[in-house]
mmCIF file of C-alpha atoms in Angstrom:
data_model
loop_
_atom_site.group_PDB
_atom_site.id
_atom_site.type_symbol
_atom_site.label_atom_id
_atom_site.label_comp_id
_atom_site.label_asym_id
_atom_site.label_seq_id
_atom_site.Cartn_x
_atom_site.Cartn_y
_atom_site.Cartn_z
ATOM 1 C CA MET A 1 51.044 62.358 -0.024
ATOM 2 C CA PRO A 2 47.783 60.685 -1.224
ATOM 3 C CA LYS A 3 45.133 60.103 2.127
ATOM 4 C CA GLU A 4 44.254 56.156 2.220
ATOM 5 C CA PRO A 5 40.458 55.616 0.812
ATOM 6 C CA ALA A 6 38.219 54.141 3.620
ATOM 7 C CA ALA A 7 38.159 50.483 3.742
ATOM 8 C CA ASP A 8 35.039 49.424 2.427
ATOM 9 C CA TYR A 9 33.260 45.774 2.764
ATOM 10 C CA VAL A 10 35.246 44.122 0.228
ATOM 11 C CA ASP A 11 38.699 44.966 2.655
ATOM 12 C CA GLY A 12 36.418 43.155 5.196
ATOM 13 C CA LEU A 13 36.066 39.944 3.386
ATOM 14 C CA VAL A 14 39.444 40.176 1.908
ATOM 15 C CA GLY A 15 41.495 40.443 4.865
ATOM 16 C CA VAL A 16 39.955 36.908 6.105
ATOM 17 C CA LEU A 17 41.174 35.523 3.494
ATOM 18 C CA ALA A 18 44.632 37.117 3.909
ATOM 19 C CA GLN A 19 45.672 33.814 5.592
ATOM 20 C CA THR A 20 45.021 31.519 2.422
ATOM 21 C CA HIS A 21 45.588 33.484 -0.632
ATOM 22 C CA THR A 22 48.116 34.998 -2.245
ATOM 23 C CA PRO A 23 48.508 38.669 -2.659
ATOM 24 C CA ALA A 24 47.369 38.192 -6.678
ATOM 25 C CA GLN A 25 44.557 36.197 -5.680
ATOM 26 C CA LEU A 26 43.354 38.616 -2.954
ATOM 27 C CA GLU A 27 43.382 41.187 -5.860
ATOM 28 C CA ALA A 28 41.546 39.482 -8.223
ATOM 29 C CA LYS A 29 39.164 38.331 -5.290
ATOM 30 C CA ALA A 30 38.661 42.137 -4.515
ATOM 31 C CA LEU A 31 38.119 43.175 -7.881
ATOM 32 C CA ALA A 32 35.580 40.515 -8.879
ATOM 33 C CA TYR A 33 33.419 40.871 -5.618
ATOM 34 C CA ARG A 34 33.551 45.129 -6.076
ATOM 35 C CA LEU A 35 32.326 44.421 -10.108
ATOM 36 C CA ARG A 36 29.949 42.413 -8.044
ATOM 37 C CA ARG A 37 28.646 44.645 -5.618
ATOM 38 C CA ILE A 38 28.643 47.667 -7.953
ATOM 39 C CA THR A 39 26.903 45.508 -10.703
ATOM 40 C CA HIS A 40 23.877 44.857 -8.204
ATOM 41 C CA ARG A 41 23.672 48.472 -6.754
ATOM 42 C CA LEU A 42 24.005 50.023 -10.487
ATOM 43 C CA GLU A 43 21.291 47.266 -11.967
ATOM 44 C CA THR A 44 18.994 47.990 -8.279
ATOM 45 C CA GLU A 45 19.194 51.636 -9.007
ATOM 46 C CA LEU A 46 18.601 51.768 -12.476
ATOM 47 C CA LYS A 47 15.647 49.152 -11.464
ATOM 48 C CA ARG A 48 14.118 51.956 -8.909
ATOM 49 C CA GLU A 49 14.676 54.499 -11.481
ATOM 50 C CA LEU A 50 12.966 52.781 -14.478
ATOM 51 C CA VAL A 51 9.554 51.980 -12.763
ATOM 52 C CA PRO A 52 7.830 55.015 -13.592
ATOM 53 C CA HIS A 53 8.349 54.579 -17.271
ATOM 54 C CA GLY A 54 7.076 50.970 -16.609
ATOM 55 C CA ILE A 55 10.219 49.464 -18.380
ATOM 56 C CA GLU A 56 12.303 46.424 -16.767
ATOM 57 C CA LEU A 57 16.088 46.204 -17.661
ATOM 58 C CA TRP A 58 15.615 43.293 -19.998
ATOM 59 C CA ALA A 59 13.277 45.318 -22.099
ATOM 60 C CA LEU A 60 15.519 48.906 -21.757
ATOM 61 C CA GLU A 61 18.641 46.588 -24.156
ATOM 62 C CA LEU A 62 16.019 45.628 -26.793
ATOM 63 C CA LEU A 63 14.203 48.948 -26.901
ATOM 64 C CA ALA A 64 18.199 49.891 -27.185
ATOM 65 C CA CYS A 65 19.507 47.207 -29.671
ATOM 66 C CA LEU A 66 16.667 48.506 -32.008
ATOM 67 C CA LEU A 67 17.257 51.890 -31.350
ATOM 68 C CA ARG A 68 20.781 51.885 -32.465
ATOM 69 C CA ALA A 69 19.766 49.328 -35.647
ATOM 70 C CA PRO A 70 19.439 51.187 -39.211
ATOM 71 C CA GLY A 71 15.772 52.024 -39.473
ATOM 72 C CA ARG A 72 15.042 50.878 -35.868
ATOM 73 C CA ARG A 73 14.749 47.501 -37.489
ATOM 74 C CA LEU A 74 16.870 43.658 -36.324
ATOM 75 C CA THR A 75 15.557 40.480 -37.375
ATOM 76 C CA ALA A 76 15.053 38.244 -34.140
ATOM 77 C CA SER A 77 17.802 36.187 -34.646
ATOM 78 C CA ARG A 78 20.153 39.288 -34.911
ATOM 79 C CA LEU A 79 18.409 39.955 -31.420
ATOM 80 C CA ALA A 80 19.086 37.385 -29.951
ATOM 81 C CA THR A 81 23.398 37.828 -31.445
ATOM 82 C CA GLU A 82 23.532 40.954 -29.992
ATOM 83 C CA MET A 83 21.407 40.206 -26.496
ATOM 84 C CA GLN A 84 23.452 36.767 -26.176
ATOM 85 C CA LEU A 85 19.543 35.170 -25.776
ATOM 86 C CA THR A 86 17.709 32.120 -26.941
ATOM 87 C CA SER A 87 15.493 32.355 -30.036
ATOM 88 C CA GLY A 88 12.657 31.413 -27.216
ATOM 89 C CA ALA A 89 13.553 34.145 -24.683
ATOM 90 C CA VAL A 90 13.671 36.782 -27.124
ATOM 91 C CA SER A 91 10.320 35.560 -28.813
ATOM 92 C CA ASN A 92 8.804 36.113 -25.309
ATOM 93 C CA ARG A 93 10.307 39.428 -24.467
ATOM 94 C CA VAL A 94 9.595 40.784 -28.005
ATOM 95 C CA ALA A 95 5.443 39.492 -27.560
ATOM 96 C CA LYS A 96 5.555 41.508 -24.198
ATOM 97 C CA LEU A 97 6.757 44.941 -25.582
ATOM 98 C CA GLU A 98 4.625 44.725 -28.858
ATOM 99 C CA SER A 99 1.304 44.311 -26.462
ATOM 100 C CA LYS A 100 2.620 47.513 -25.214
ATOM 101 C CA GLY A 101 2.965 48.895 -28.065
ATOM 102 C CA LEU A 102 6.772 49.913 -28.100
ATOM 103 C CA LEU A 103 7.522 47.671 -31.381
ATOM 104 C CA VAL A 104 5.602 44.812 -33.941
ATOM 105 C CA ARG A 105 6.497 42.064 -35.785
ATOM 106 C CA ASP A 106 6.836 41.499 -39.213
ATOM 107 C CA PHE A 107 6.782 37.786 -40.557
ATOM 108 C CA ALA A 108 8.294 36.978 -43.721
ATOM 109 C CA PRO A 109 5.409 35.941 -45.759
ATOM 110 C CA HIS A 110 7.756 33.163 -47.851
ATOM 111 C CA ASP A 111 9.123 32.253 -44.638
ATOM 112 C CA ARG A 112 6.934 32.570 -41.169
ATOM 113 C CA ARG A 113 10.155 31.779 -38.860
ATOM 114 C CA SER A 114 11.976 35.001 -40.119
ATOM 115 C CA VAL A 115 10.738 37.556 -38.209
ATOM 116 C CA THR A 116 12.001 41.216 -38.318
ATOM 117 C CA VAL A 117 11.180 43.760 -35.518
ATOM 118 C CA THR A 118 10.569 47.130 -36.121
ATOM 119 C CA LEU A 119 10.555 50.220 -32.795
ATOM 120 C CA THR A 120 7.373 52.171 -32.927
ATOM 121 C CA LEU A 121 7.439 55.904 -32.271
ATOM 122 C CA GLU A 122 5.895 55.517 -28.953
ATOM 123 C CA GLY A 123 8.509 52.976 -28.508
ATOM 124 C CA ALA A 124 11.357 55.259 -29.988
ATOM 125 C CA SER A 125 9.951 57.876 -27.598
ATOM 126 C CA CYS A 126 9.352 55.550 -24.516
ATOM 127 C CA ALA A 127 13.486 54.326 -25.451
ATOM 128 C CA GLU A 128 14.157 57.385 -25.460
ATOM 129 C CA ALA A 129 12.866 59.043 -22.728
ATOM 130 C CA VAL A 130 14.384 55.983 -20.138
ATOM 131 C CA PHE A 131 17.713 56.428 -21.961
ATOM 132 C CA ALA A 132 18.158 59.668 -20.203
ATOM 133 C CA THR A 133 17.254 58.642 -16.806
ATOM 134 C CA LYS A 134 19.650 55.640 -17.190
ATOM 135 C CA THR A 135 22.187 58.227 -17.892
ATOM 136 C CA GLU A 136 21.620 60.477 -14.873
ATOM 137 C CA THR A 137 21.338 57.146 -12.730
ATOM 138 C CA GLU A 138 24.880 56.214 -13.928
ATOM 139 C CA LEU A 139 26.367 59.566 -13.738
ATOM 140 C CA ARG A 140 25.175 59.863 -10.680
ATOM 141 C CA LEU A 141 26.587 56.424 -9.466
ATOM 142 C CA PHE A 142 29.751 57.217 -10.930
ATOM 143 C CA SER A 143 30.697 60.831 -9.611
ATOM 144 C CA PRO A 144 33.030 59.858 -7.001
ATOM 145 C CA LEU A 145 35.089 58.911 -9.995
ATOM 146 C CA SER A 146 37.295 61.803 -11.312
ATOM 147 C CA ALA A 147 37.353 62.054 -15.349
ATOM 148 C CA GLU A 148 40.547 60.707 -15.300
ATOM 149 C CA ASP A 149 39.708 58.035 -12.752
ATOM 150 C CA ARG A 150 36.441 56.684 -15.263
ATOM 151 C CA ARG A 151 38.692 56.611 -18.210
ATOM 152 C CA ARG A 152 41.573 54.591 -16.649
ATOM 153 C CA LEU A 153 39.171 52.298 -15.393
ATOM 154 C CA ASN A 154 37.508 52.147 -18.686
ATOM 155 C CA SER A 155 40.470 51.549 -20.477
ATOM 156 C CA SER A 156 41.395 48.504 -18.132
ATOM 157 C CA LEU A 157 37.636 47.176 -18.191
ATOM 158 C CA ARG A 158 37.913 47.094 -21.531
ATOM 159 C CA SER A 159 41.166 45.291 -21.667
ATOM 160 C CA VAL A 160 39.620 42.682 -19.577
ATOM 161 C CA LEU A 161 36.483 42.217 -22.269
ATOM 162 C CA LEU A 162 38.721 42.388 -24.971
ATOM 163 C CA SER A 163 40.777 39.040 -23.841
ATOM 164 C CA LEU A 164 37.300 37.519 -22.487
ATOM 165 C CA GLU A 165 35.326 38.045 -25.889
ATOM 166 C CA ALA A 166 38.244 37.314 -27.981
ATOM 167 C CA ASP A 167 36.657 33.494 -28.434
ATOM 168 C CA ILE A 168 33.099 34.904 -29.328
ATOM 169 C CA PRO A 169 31.677 34.694 -32.659
#
């Protein structure tokens, strides 16, 4: 018979709610609490690991978008869409990374509102080093799960995301 897992912090929270919630509500709450706590822990660990690179999480996401893009360049509006940010937020972030030499902005001669953002060689090198660190951190944090458990969890979370993102253009 499989061994019961040890109780965690969330089990204590859910235990307090057991008298006022249905089993389905308790399961949903437990899942939401655990996802939030794992996300917080993952972000905290990643932030700590990124300090030596001088990169923050928001910069990591922007560099990732450019690293994946054809020619390692995207319009600022495409970056805003991919990162789910306002154009002003993207502009501020691009300016900060441009000042570090990690990317450059090019304005269209016919329309100064149209901006193309391109990853520099230094930016690509930095991004690759940072992603190696990020990958090691993710592997370490999810190491308690077997490969099969990771596949199953990924599949389940994908189903939730597909449902949530069905109405996003």
